XYZ file of C-alpha atoms in Angstrom:
185
model
C 1.777 -7.589 26.219
C 3.907 -10.689 25.614
C 1.764 -12.766 28.012
C -1.469 -12.019 26.119
C -2.711 -14.784 23.806
C -2.142 -14.207 20.094
C -5.213 -12.710 18.467
C -6.891 -15.035 15.972
C -6.054 -14.222 12.350
C -8.279 -14.897 9.370
C -6.702 -15.743 6.014
C -7.524 -13.009 3.499
C -9.454 -14.335 0.498
C -11.086 -12.491 -2.409
C -14.518 -11.247 -1.427
C -17.482 -10.103 -3.507
C -18.978 -8.526 -0.389
C -17.426 -6.675 2.546
C -15.347 -8.652 5.009
C -16.223 -9.040 8.655
C -14.187 -6.679 10.845
C -11.274 -8.500 12.472
C -7.601 -9.470 12.268
C -6.378 -10.687 8.854
C -3.227 -12.074 7.268
C -2.100 -13.285 3.835
C -0.265 -16.549 4.472
C 1.516 -16.703 1.107
C 2.961 -13.175 1.446
C 6.476 -12.582 2.785
C 7.249 -10.911 5.058
C 4.367 -11.973 7.277
C 1.825 -9.160 7.654
C -1.219 -8.992 9.920
C -3.694 -6.122 10.212
C -7.144 -5.252 11.546
C -9.965 -4.408 9.151
C -12.719 -2.041 10.170
C -16.175 -2.370 8.525
C -16.522 -1.832 4.777
C -13.376 -3.453 3.318
C -13.232 -6.032 0.509
C -10.245 -8.127 -0.573
C -9.942 -7.428 -4.309
C -6.488 -8.271 -5.710
C -4.623 -11.239 -4.243
C -1.445 -12.221 -6.074
C 1.874 -13.753 -5.128
C 3.807 -10.715 -3.864
C 0.906 -8.222 -3.979
C -2.494 -7.869 -2.331
C -4.965 -5.166 -1.424
C -8.183 -4.349 0.375
C -10.568 -1.708 -0.959
C -13.583 0.400 -0.072
C -15.929 2.048 -2.588
C -14.866 -0.602 -5.126
C -15.510 0.422 -8.720
C -16.049 4.111 -7.952
C -13.720 6.961 -9.006
C -13.086 7.449 -5.273
C -12.047 3.863 -4.506
C -9.785 3.666 -1.449
C -7.134 0.948 -1.556
C -4.602 -0.267 0.996
C -1.951 -2.271 -0.828
C 0.986 -4.450 0.237
C 3.693 -5.237 -2.317
C 7.076 -6.864 -2.788
C 8.748 -4.189 -4.913
C 10.709 -5.420 -7.947
C 11.439 -2.005 -9.466
C 10.847 1.723 -8.984
C 9.858 3.828 -12.012
C 11.922 6.998 -12.427
C 13.071 9.111 -15.357
C 15.138 6.248 -16.804
C 12.603 3.444 -16.412
C 12.449 1.001 -13.507
C 15.474 0.540 -11.249
C 15.953 -2.077 -8.546
C 16.833 -1.111 -4.984
C 16.216 -2.331 -1.443
C 16.958 1.113 0.037
C 13.748 2.952 1.046
C 15.285 6.447 0.743
C 16.662 5.634 -2.719
C 13.200 4.406 -3.791
C 11.710 7.787 -2.829
C 14.468 9.655 -4.690
C 13.834 7.607 -7.861
C 10.108 8.461 -7.674
C 11.042 12.167 -7.578
C 12.481 11.750 -11.105
C 9.337 10.109 -12.546
C 7.999 12.584 -15.158
C 4.419 11.287 -14.761
C 4.255 12.014 -11.025
C 4.240 14.984 -8.703
C 5.772 14.285 -5.283
C 3.418 16.011 -2.833
C 5.441 15.280 0.310
C 7.989 12.892 1.818
C 8.784 11.797 5.360
C 10.094 8.990 7.521
C 7.504 6.252 8.064
C 7.039 3.812 10.931
C 4.669 0.909 10.453
C 4.506 -2.510 12.054
C 7.808 -2.151 13.885
C 9.716 -1.019 10.775
C 11.161 2.379 9.912
C 11.360 3.428 6.288
C 10.816 6.263 3.839
C 7.488 7.548 2.565
C 6.399 9.606 -0.434
C 2.958 10.818 -1.398
C 2.659 11.102 -5.162
C -0.114 12.121 -7.486
C -0.759 11.846 -11.163
C -1.403 15.401 -12.256
C -0.978 14.534 -15.931
C -3.414 13.123 -18.453
C -2.067 9.559 -18.836
C -1.582 6.511 -16.592
C 1.752 6.760 -14.695
C 3.654 3.625 -13.675
C 5.143 3.776 -10.176
C 6.514 0.393 -9.129
C 6.892 -3.114 -10.483
C 5.325 -5.854 -8.375
C 5.320 -9.602 -9.121
C 2.093 -9.441 -11.205
C 3.460 -6.461 -13.250
C 3.645 -2.656 -13.215
C 1.515 -0.754 -10.711
C 0.560 2.840 -11.439
C -2.091 5.485 -10.982
C -4.455 7.307 -13.284
C -4.961 11.073 -13.501
C -6.804 12.486 -10.480
C -5.394 9.812 -8.152
C -2.924 10.061 -5.277
C -0.796 7.342 -3.660
C 0.791 7.356 -0.209
C 3.624 4.851 -0.416
C 5.911 3.760 2.421
C 8.995 1.687 1.590
C 10.684 -0.642 4.103
C 13.792 -2.805 3.814
C 13.052 -6.378 4.924
C 14.769 -9.781 4.738
C 12.407 -10.428 1.789
C 13.502 -7.301 -0.110
C 11.805 -3.926 -0.466
C 8.278 -3.846 0.963
C 5.757 -1.160 -0.009
C 2.655 -0.381 2.028
C 0.388 1.997 0.130
C -2.859 3.925 0.354
C -4.511 4.999 -2.880
C -7.388 7.420 -3.280
C -8.773 10.201 -5.415
C -7.185 13.638 -5.086
C -10.706 15.044 -4.656
C -11.363 12.955 -1.515
C -7.789 12.415 -0.323
C -8.408 13.354 3.314
C -11.271 10.834 3.469
C -9.006 8.109 2.027
C -6.326 8.718 4.658
C -8.828 8.816 7.532
C -10.422 5.567 6.335
C -7.042 3.830 5.990
C -5.494 5.092 9.231
C -6.934 2.485 11.671
C -5.833 -0.335 9.360
C -2.314 1.102 8.970
C -1.983 1.604 12.723
C -2.816 -2.090 13.282
C -0.228 -3.495 10.826
C 2.356 -5.878 12.262
C 5.219 -7.035 10.052
C 6.841 -10.311 11.113
C 5.689 -13.308 13.130
């Protein structure tokens, strides 16, 4: 409702304890992203161009929701640069360290893009994308749902990471946060 007042947003800062439920943003991240956190989330990694919130921090079943400005996609021939969401998914299909579990169109925060769910079924860390702090990847036994969107600020990735053993739990936990995401002012 355009006549409704804007909901108050809290700036996301690193937290040693769980954050209060509410509406959050990361002011230094472009494009602008706001989202609602349910109980149990902590802000863990906050960098220029990458941030996340996590539950079950430090456990093998940690659940992470991540937002990233993508600087490269890791495929068979190393990282390539693209702003095309569908091309990003196709490059991931060639990554020898990953198994693509499924792909689909994705709609989040008013954007339409391409999504791939990948898992590391090998025995070594597998790099997936480059983000401003460096390469981002997953360890064996982990799965990553990654949605790519083309924005005025380049390729945006919104991701959910979890253990393959408790994947359904990770998605259910992340779903209310993902459904609340707004990209843009």
